[in-house]
Short mmCIF file of C-alpha atoms in Angstrom, two decimals:
data_model
loop_
_atom_site.label_atom_id
_atom_site.label_comp_id
_atom_site.label_asym_id
_atom_site.label_seq_id
_atom_site.Cartn_x
_atom_site.Cartn_y
_atom_site.Cartn_z
CA UNK Q 1 -115.52 152.34 -55.56
CA UNK Q 2 -111.73 151.82 -55.52
CA UNK Q 3 -110.49 149.49 -52.80
CA UNK Q 4 -106.92 148.51 -51.88
CA UNK Q 5 -106.47 145.34 -49.84
CA UNK Q 6 -103.17 144.55 -48.13
CA UNK Q 7 -102.72 141.04 -46.83
CA UNK Q 8 -102.64 137.42 -47.69
CA UNK Q 9 -104.58 134.22 -47.34
CA UNK Q 10 -108.12 133.11 -47.98
CA UNK Q 11 -109.75 136.19 -46.44
CA UNK Q 12 -108.16 138.40 -49.09
CA UNK Q 13 -109.20 136.10 -51.93
CA UNK Q 14 -112.82 135.77 -50.84
CA UNK Q 15 -113.27 139.44 -49.99
CA UNK Q 16 -111.72 140.50 -53.30
CA UNK Q 17 -114.00 138.11 -55.17
CA UNK Q 18 -117.02 139.52 -53.40
CA UNK Q 19 -116.00 143.15 -53.96
CA UNK Q 20 -115.27 142.52 -57.63
CA UNK Q 21 -118.73 140.94 -57.88
CA UNK Q 22 -120.23 144.15 -56.53
CA UNK Q 23 -118.44 146.13 -59.23
CA UNK Q 24 -115.66 147.60 -57.03
CA UNK Q 25 -112.20 148.17 -58.48
CA UNK Q 26 -109.96 146.04 -56.31
CA UNK Q 27 -106.16 146.18 -55.97
CA UNK Q 28 -104.43 143.59 -53.78
CA UNK Q 29 -100.95 143.97 -52.29
CA UNK Q 30 -99.40 140.78 -50.93
CA UNK Q 31 -95.91 139.98 -49.66
CA UNK Q 32 -96.14 136.43 -51.03
CA UNK Q 33 -94.82 136.23 -54.60
CA UNK Q 34 -96.46 132.88 -55.30
CA UNK Q 35 -99.80 134.03 -53.95
CA UNK Q 36 -99.67 137.18 -56.08
CA UNK Q 37 -99.45 135.02 -59.19
CA UNK Q 38 -102.29 132.75 -58.12
CA UNK Q 39 -104.59 135.64 -57.15
CA UNK Q 40 -104.01 137.54 -60.36
CA UNK Q 41 -105.06 134.48 -62.39
CA UNK Q 42 -108.14 133.77 -60.26
CA UNK Q 43 -109.50 137.26 -59.72
CA UNK Q 44 -110.74 140.26 -61.63
CA UNK Q 45 -108.36 142.45 -59.66
CA UNK Q 46 -104.96 144.10 -59.94
CA UNK Q 47 -102.42 142.24 -57.82
CA UNK Q 48 -99.09 143.69 -56.67
CA UNK Q 49 -96.31 141.81 -54.97
CA UNK Q 50 -94.69 143.91 -52.25
CA UNK Q 51 -94.81 145.43 -48.79
CA UNK Q 52 -98.11 147.27 -48.41
CA UNK Q 53 -96.69 149.52 -45.70
CA UNK Q 54 -94.03 150.81 -48.09
CA UNK Q 55 -95.18 154.24 -49.35
CA UNK Q 56 -93.82 153.52 -52.85
CA UNK Q 57 -95.84 150.29 -53.13
CA UNK Q 58 -99.03 151.96 -51.85
CA UNK Q 59 -98.55 154.71 -54.41
CA UNK Q 60 -98.20 152.11 -57.19
CA UNK Q 61 -101.37 150.44 -55.93
CA UNK Q 62 -103.23 153.68 -56.61
CA UNK Q 63 -103.58 154.93 -53.03
CA UNK Q 64 -104.03 158.51 -54.22
CA UNK Q 65 -107.37 157.60 -55.79
CA UNK Q 66 -108.54 154.88 -53.41
CA UNK Q 67 -111.60 155.43 -51.25
CA UNK Q 68 -110.90 152.57 -48.86
CA UNK Q 69 -107.76 150.75 -47.73
CA UNK Q 70 -108.16 147.42 -45.94
CA UNK Q 71 -105.20 146.07 -43.94
CA UNK Q 72 -105.66 142.35 -43.30
CA UNK Q 73 -102.23 140.97 -42.44
CA UNK Q 74 -101.66 138.78 -39.37
CA UNK Q 75 -99.39 141.44 -37.84
CA UNK Q 76 -100.94 144.39 -36.01
CA UNK Q 77 -97.91 146.65 -36.52
CA UNK Q 78 -98.14 146.20 -40.30
CA UNK Q 79 -101.88 146.85 -40.38
CA UNK Q 80 -101.45 150.04 -38.38
CA UNK Q 81 -98.61 151.27 -40.61
CA UNK Q 82 -100.60 150.55 -43.80
CA UNK Q 83 -103.58 152.56 -42.52
CA UNK Q 84 -101.54 155.46 -41.16
CA UNK Q 85 -99.42 155.83 -44.30
CA UNK Q 86 -102.50 155.53 -46.55
CA UNK Q 87 -104.30 158.18 -44.56
CA UNK Q 88 -101.49 160.65 -43.88
CA UNK Q 89 -99.52 160.38 -47.09
CA UNK Q 90 -102.23 159.64 -49.64
CA UNK Q 91 -105.32 161.12 -47.97
CA UNK Q 92 -107.30 157.87 -48.21
CA UNK Q 93 -110.60 158.79 -46.50
CA UNK Q 94 -111.44 155.40 -44.96
CA UNK Q 95 -109.06 152.83 -43.51
CA UNK Q 96 -110.09 149.44 -42.16
CA UNK Q 97 -107.70 147.27 -40.14
CA UNK Q 98 -107.81 143.75 -38.84
CA UNK Q 99 -106.74 143.82 -35.19
CA UNK Q 100 -105.19 140.56 -34.00
CA UNK Q 101 -104.70 141.45 -30.33
CA UNK Q 102 -108.21 142.55 -29.24
CA UNK Q 103 -106.68 145.04 -26.81
CA UNK Q 104 -105.31 146.96 -29.78
CA UNK Q 105 -108.78 147.73 -31.17
CA UNK Q 106 -109.23 150.88 -29.06
CA UNK Q 107 -105.60 151.87 -29.62
CA UNK Q 108 -105.97 151.67 -33.40
CA UNK Q 109 -109.03 153.92 -33.24
CA UNK Q 110 -107.06 156.40 -31.15
CA UNK Q 111 -104.19 156.29 -33.64
CA UNK Q 112 -106.44 157.21 -36.56
CA UNK Q 113 -107.71 153.96 -38.13
CA UNK Q 114 -111.31 154.61 -39.26
CA UNK Q 115 -112.60 151.08 -38.63
CA UNK Q 116 -110.48 148.69 -36.57
CA UNK Q 117 -112.08 145.26 -36.20
CA UNK Q 118 -111.08 142.33 -34.07
CA UNK Q 119 -112.09 138.85 -35.21
CA UNK Q 120 -111.67 137.68 -31.63
CA UNK Q 121 -114.12 140.29 -30.38
CA UNK Q 122 -116.65 139.53 -33.11
CA UNK Q 123 -116.59 135.79 -32.41
CA UNK Q 124 -116.74 136.36 -28.66
CA UNK Q 125 -119.67 138.71 -29.26
CA UNK Q 126 -121.55 136.09 -31.26
CA UNK Q 127 -121.04 133.49 -28.55
CA UNK Q 128 -122.21 135.87 -25.88
CA UNK Q 129 -125.14 136.98 -28.06
CA UNK Q 130 -124.02 140.54 -27.86
CA UNK Q 131 -123.39 140.94 -31.56
CA UNK Q 132 -125.11 143.96 -33.03
CA UNK Q 133 -128.21 143.31 -35.10
CA UNK Q 134 -126.81 143.43 -38.60
CA UNK Q 135 -129.20 144.37 -41.33
CA UNK Q 136 -127.40 142.55 -44.09
CA UNK Q 137 -126.18 139.01 -43.83
CA UNK Q 138 -125.18 136.18 -46.11
CA UNK Q 139 -124.34 138.24 -49.14
CA UNK Q 140 -123.13 135.77 -51.69
CA UNK Q 141 -122.43 135.98 -55.39
CA UNK Q 142 -123.95 133.58 -57.92
CA UNK Q 143 -123.11 133.08 -61.61
CA UNK Q 144 -119.57 134.42 -61.24
CA UNK Q 145 -120.83 137.46 -59.38
CA UNK Q 146 -123.38 138.56 -62.00
CA UNK Q 147 -126.12 138.14 -59.39
CA UNK Q 148 -125.90 138.42 -55.61
CA UNK Q 149 -128.28 136.94 -53.08
CA UNK Q 150 -128.49 138.55 -49.68
CA UNK Q 151 -130.68 138.74 -46.63
CA UNK Q 152 -131.74 142.16 -45.36
CA UNK Q 153 -133.59 142.62 -42.06
CA UNK Q 154 -136.09 145.46 -41.90
CA UNK Q 155 -135.65 147.74 -38.92
CA UNK Q 156 -138.77 149.29 -37.37
CA UNK Q 157 -137.77 152.67 -38.83
CA UNK Q 158 -137.32 151.35 -42.38
CA UNK Q 159 -139.29 153.47 -44.87
CA UNK Q 160 -140.75 150.35 -46.54
CA UNK Q 161 -142.44 148.94 -43.41
CA UNK Q 162 -146.23 148.66 -43.94
CA UNK Q 163 -145.90 149.27 -47.69
CA UNK Q 164 -147.06 146.86 -50.41
CA UNK Q 165 -144.44 145.11 -52.50
CA UNK Q 166 -146.03 146.46 -55.74
CA UNK Q 167 -145.60 150.05 -54.51
CA UNK Q 168 -141.84 149.80 -53.96
CA UNK Q 169 -139.65 151.60 -56.50
CA UNK Q 170 -137.40 148.59 -56.99
CA UNK Q 171 -134.82 148.89 -59.76
CA UNK Q 172 -135.18 146.63 -62.86
CA UNK Q 173 -132.27 144.40 -61.89
CA UNK Q 174 -133.49 143.41 -58.43
CA UNK Q 175 -136.38 141.63 -56.76
CA UNK Q 176 -137.52 140.25 -53.44
CA UNK Q 177 -137.30 136.47 -53.73
CA UNK Q 178 -138.82 135.65 -50.38
CA UNK Q 179 -139.80 137.07 -47.00
CA UNK Q 180 -138.95 135.34 -43.74
CA UNK Q 181 -141.49 136.30 -41.08
CA UNK Q 182 -141.73 134.58 -37.68
CA UNK Q 183 -139.87 131.57 -39.01
CA UNK Q 184 -142.15 131.11 -42.04
CA UNK Q 185 -141.16 131.80 -45.64
CA UNK Q 186 -143.59 133.90 -47.66
CA UNK Q 187 -143.30 134.14 -51.43
CA UNK Q 188 -144.17 137.78 -52.01
CA UNK Q 189 -146.91 138.91 -54.38
CA UNK Q 190 -147.76 142.47 -55.36
CA UNK Q 191 -150.21 142.84 -52.51
CA UNK Q 192 -147.92 141.45 -49.80
CA UNK Q 193 -147.44 144.05 -47.07
CA UNK Q 194 -143.99 144.37 -45.51
CA UNK Q 195 -143.66 144.37 -41.73
CA UNK Q 196 -140.87 145.33 -39.33
CA UNK Q 197 -138.40 142.55 -38.49
CA UNK Q 198 -139.20 140.89 -41.86
CA UNK Q 199 -136.10 139.39 -43.39
CA UNK Q 200 -136.07 139.91 -47.13
CA UNK Q 201 -134.20 137.66 -49.52
CA UNK Q 202 -132.93 140.05 -52.16
CA UNK Q 203 -131.79 138.82 -55.57
CA UNK Q 204 -129.93 141.58 -57.34
CA UNK Q 205 -127.46 142.45 -60.02
CA UNK Q 206 -124.37 144.06 -58.45
CA UNK Q 207 -124.98 147.41 -60.14
CA UNK Q 208 -128.28 148.12 -58.44
CA UNK Q 209 -127.61 146.59 -55.04
CA UNK Q 210 -126.74 149.93 -53.43
CA UNK Q 211 -130.01 151.43 -54.70
CA UNK Q 212 -131.98 148.52 -53.17
CA UNK Q 213 -130.24 148.96 -49.81
CA UNK Q 214 -130.95 152.68 -49.77
CA UNK Q 215 -134.59 151.97 -50.53
CA UNK Q 216 -134.92 149.39 -47.74
CA UNK Q 217 -132.97 151.21 -45.05
CA UNK Q 218 -133.68 154.82 -45.92
CA UNK Q 219 -129.97 155.62 -45.55
CA UNK Q 220 -127.73 157.12 -48.20
CA UNK H 1 -80.32 154.14 -7.59
CA UNK H 2 -79.67 157.63 -8.97
CA UNK H 3 -78.21 157.82 -12.45
CA UNK H 4 -74.51 158.46 -12.39
CA UNK H 5 -74.73 160.71 -15.42
CA UNK H 6 -74.85 164.32 -14.34
CA UNK H 7 -77.25 165.46 -17.10
CA UNK H 8 -80.51 166.64 -15.61
CA UNK H 9 -82.57 164.89 -18.32
CA UNK H 10 -80.89 161.51 -18.04
CA UNK H 11 -83.71 158.94 -17.78
CA UNK H 12 -84.10 156.99 -14.58
CA UNK H 13 -86.37 154.26 -15.92
CA UNK H 14 -85.94 153.20 -19.55
CA UNK H 15 -87.72 150.51 -21.56
CA UNK H 16 -85.76 149.25 -24.58
CA UNK H 17 -87.73 147.23 -27.15
CA UNK H 18 -85.49 144.93 -29.18
CA UNK H 19 -82.35 143.21 -27.96
CA UNK H 20 -80.35 142.77 -31.14
CA UNK H 21 -76.98 144.43 -31.71
CA UNK H 22 -78.33 147.97 -31.32
CA UNK H 23 -80.82 147.26 -28.50
CA UNK H 24 -78.45 145.20 -26.36
CA UNK H 25 -75.65 147.76 -26.71
CA UNK H 26 -78.01 150.61 -25.87
CA UNK H 27 -79.49 148.77 -22.88
CA UNK H 28 -76.05 147.82 -21.55
CA UNK H 29 -74.77 151.42 -21.85
CA UNK H 30 -77.89 152.83 -20.16
CA UNK H 31 -77.61 150.29 -17.37
CA UNK H 32 -73.93 151.08 -16.83
CA UNK H 33 -74.76 154.78 -16.72
CA UNK H 34 -77.10 154.13 -13.80
CA UNK H 35 -80.58 153.94 -15.43
CA UNK H 36 -83.02 151.21 -14.47
CA UNK H 37 -83.52 149.33 -17.71
CA UNK H 38 -86.10 146.80 -18.90
CA UNK H 39 -85.40 145.11 -22.24
CA UNK H 40 -88.16 143.42 -24.26
CA UNK H 41 -87.52 140.94 -27.06
CA UNK H 42 -89.70 138.18 -28.49
CA UNK H 43 -86.67 135.89 -28.69
CA UNK H 44 -85.30 134.90 -25.29
CA UNK H 45 -81.90 133.95 -26.71
CA UNK H 46 -81.38 137.60 -27.77
CA UNK H 47 -80.70 138.55 -24.13
CA UNK H 48 -77.33 136.80 -24.47
CA UNK H 49 -76.18 139.91 -26.39
CA UNK H 50 -76.35 142.01 -23.22
CA UNK H 51 -73.08 142.99 -21.53
CA UNK H 52 -72.23 140.99 -18.39
CA UNK H 53 -72.50 144.25 -16.38
CA UNK H 54 -76.15 144.73 -17.42
CA UNK H 55 -78.19 144.90 -14.22
CA UNK H 56 -81.69 145.47 -15.58
CA UNK H 57 -84.65 143.19 -16.33
CA UNK H 58 -85.44 141.13 -19.43
CA UNK H 59 -88.96 140.34 -20.62
CA UNK H 60 -89.57 137.97 -23.49
CA UNK H 61 -92.72 138.75 -25.44
CA UNK H 62 -94.19 140.59 -28.43
CA UNK H 63 -94.20 144.31 -27.66
CA UNK H 64 -97.20 145.02 -29.91
CA UNK H 65 -99.28 143.21 -27.28
CA UNK H 66 -100.43 145.64 -24.63
CA UNK H 67 -100.04 143.08 -21.85
CA UNK H 68 -96.31 142.78 -22.58
CA UNK H 69 -95.88 146.55 -22.26
CA UNK H 70 -97.89 146.47 -19.01
CA UNK H 71 -95.61 143.76 -17.68
CA UNK H 72 -92.65 146.05 -18.41
CA UNK H 73 -94.43 148.82 -16.42
CA UNK H 74 -94.19 151.16 -19.38
CA UNK H 75 -96.57 153.62 -17.72
CA UNK H 76 -93.85 154.34 -15.13
CA UNK H 77 -91.05 154.75 -17.70
CA UNK H 78 -89.35 158.10 -18.36
CA UNK H 79 -88.30 156.91 -21.76
CA UNK H 80 -89.04 154.14 -24.29
CA UNK H 81 -86.68 153.32 -27.15
CA UNK H 82 -88.06 151.01 -29.87
CA UNK H 83 -85.05 149.67 -31.78
CA UNK H 84 -86.03 146.33 -33.34
CA UNK H 85 -85.21 145.77 -37.05
CA UNK H 86 -88.98 146.01 -37.77
CA UNK H 87 -89.89 149.63 -38.62
CA UNK H 88 -93.62 149.08 -38.27
CA UNK H 89 -93.25 147.46 -34.87
CA UNK H 90 -91.05 150.31 -33.63
CA UNK H 91 -93.49 152.93 -34.89
CA UNK H 92 -96.49 151.20 -33.37
CA UNK H 93 -94.87 150.60 -29.97
CA UNK H 94 -93.61 154.20 -29.87
CA UNK H 95 -97.09 155.54 -30.56
CA UNK H 96 -98.73 153.24 -28.01
CA UNK H 97 -96.14 154.22 -25.37
CA UNK H 98 -96.75 157.89 -26.07
CA UNK H 99 -100.53 157.94 -26.56
CA UNK H 100 -101.70 155.19 -24.21
CA UNK H 101 -99.04 155.00 -21.51
CA UNK H 102 -98.10 158.72 -21.61
CA UNK H 103 -94.35 158.03 -21.65
CA UNK H 104 -92.69 161.48 -21.82
CA UNK H 105 -89.84 160.58 -24.16
CA UNK H 106 -90.31 158.05 -26.94
CA UNK H 107 -88.10 157.30 -29.92
CA UNK H 108 -88.32 154.79 -32.75
CA UNK H 109 -85.63 153.36 -34.96
CA UNK H 110 -86.82 153.58 -38.56
CA UNK H 111 -84.57 152.24 -41.31
CA UNK H 112 -86.78 153.18 -44.26
CA UNK H 113 -86.17 156.89 -44.81
CA UNK H 114 -89.45 157.36 -46.77
CA UNK H 115 -91.42 156.01 -43.85
CA UNK H 116 -89.41 158.12 -41.44
CA UNK H 117 -90.46 161.35 -43.12
CA UNK H 118 -94.17 160.41 -42.85
CA UNK H 119 -93.96 159.71 -39.14
CA UNK H 120 -91.81 162.76 -38.38
CA UNK H 121 -94.61 164.88 -39.81
CA UNK H 122 -96.99 163.67 -37.17
CA UNK H 123 -94.69 164.09 -34.26
CA UNK H 124 -93.01 160.73 -33.64
CA UNK H 125 -89.32 161.11 -32.84
CA UNK H 126 -87.40 158.78 -35.11
CA UNK H 127 -83.79 157.78 -35.53
CA UNK H 128 -82.65 156.32 -38.82
CA UNK H 129 -79.32 154.49 -38.59
CA UNK H 130 -79.32 154.45 -42.40
CA UNK H 131 -79.62 158.21 -42.67
CA UNK H 132 -77.12 158.80 -39.85
CA UNK H 133 -74.56 156.61 -41.61
CA UNK H 134 -75.15 158.34 -44.96
CA UNK H 135 -74.83 161.77 -43.35
CA UNK H 136 -71.66 160.66 -41.61
CA UNK H 137 -70.06 159.37 -44.81
CA UNK H 138 -71.03 162.44 -46.81
CA UNK H 139 -69.91 164.65 -43.91
CA UNK H 140 -66.49 163.05 -44.07
CA UNK H 141 -66.25 164.05 -47.76
CA UNK H 142 -67.28 167.62 -47.03
CA UNK H 143 -64.58 167.93 -44.36
CA UNK H 144 -62.01 166.64 -46.79
CA UNK H 145 -63.13 169.18 -49.39
CA UNK H 146 -63.04 172.01 -46.82
CA UNK H 147 -59.55 171.14 -45.71
CA UNK H 148 -58.23 170.78 -49.18
#
C-alpha cells in the first residue's frame, strides 16, 4: 500500500515507522526543512520538504498512485485542503484528516474527507467509556519492524470462535502467543478452543499480518 | 439601514474574514456603501486598518472555528468574503459558509493559481489578486499593440 503523510511532529514519525514496519510505501511531506532531514535519516520512507496542500508538491509525492493520504498538521484548513486536492486532482481513493476543532469533524465529512478524526473526541470518548470496541490494539513493532506484536479481540461473529487452534489456517510467519480470557492468560496448545471475547496476542511478520486479520475477523 | 447602492443585489449583511490591507479596505467600502459589515481577524490589532468611517462590528478569533462564525451570525449573512493571505483558510471558510451556514454568496481570495483552478472546478467562487494583476498588466500591453 502507498501512503502519503502530510504533517510534522512525533505523530508523523511514529506512524511512518509503524507503516514502514507493515511493509507500506510511505512518503512524508513536511513544511519543516530541519525535520525533513532528520526523518529521512531515521526512517525507511521518502521525505519531501514542502507545502502538502500545494498540488505540485502532492504530485511529486506520488499522489497519482497513492491509495491513502493522511493530513496530520495542526491546522484544520491545511488538512482539509490536502485531502480535497488529493481527492479531486489526483483521485486518491481514501483521505484521512486530523481535525483539531472537534466541531469540524462533521464538516470535513460533508466536504468529502473519507475519514476525519478528532483527537479531542477520541480522548473524551475514552474518558466517558463510549469508545467503540476496537478489535485491534497495541500493535507494536519489534526487531526494527521485522515482527509485530498485537492484540486482537474476537467478536462473537468471528469465524474462528469455537474452533481449535490446530485447525486454524495460520500463515507460516504468524502465531498466537497467548490468549487473554476473563483476565487470565492461557498459553495456547493445539487443542485449545477459541471463545468469543478472547483477546489473542498475535506475533506476526508484517507480510502476513493482513492474512491473519482476515482469518480472525472474517472480513476482507 | 438600507444600502445606499441602488443595485438590487447589493448585500445587506456581509461578513469579511481577514482584516489586512485587502479585507479592511473591502470592509470599509462596504460599510460606507450602506451594508452591515462584520469583520473577523485572529489579530485584534488588524482592526486598526479599518477606515474611521467604518460602522460595522469586529470579532477577533480564528474563522476556521465554527463558534467564531456563529458569533458573527454567518447564517444570517447575504454574503461572506474570505480574504486572508491564507488560501487554505479562505477556501475552508468559504465552503463552511456555503455548505453549513447556507450563505447565498460566498467568495474566497486564492493567491495560488493552481489551487484556484481545482476549487473553481467544484463550484467555489474564487478571486485571485495575482491573476487579476497579471491579466491587467498583459491587457495593458494588448491595448498598446491594438492602438499602435
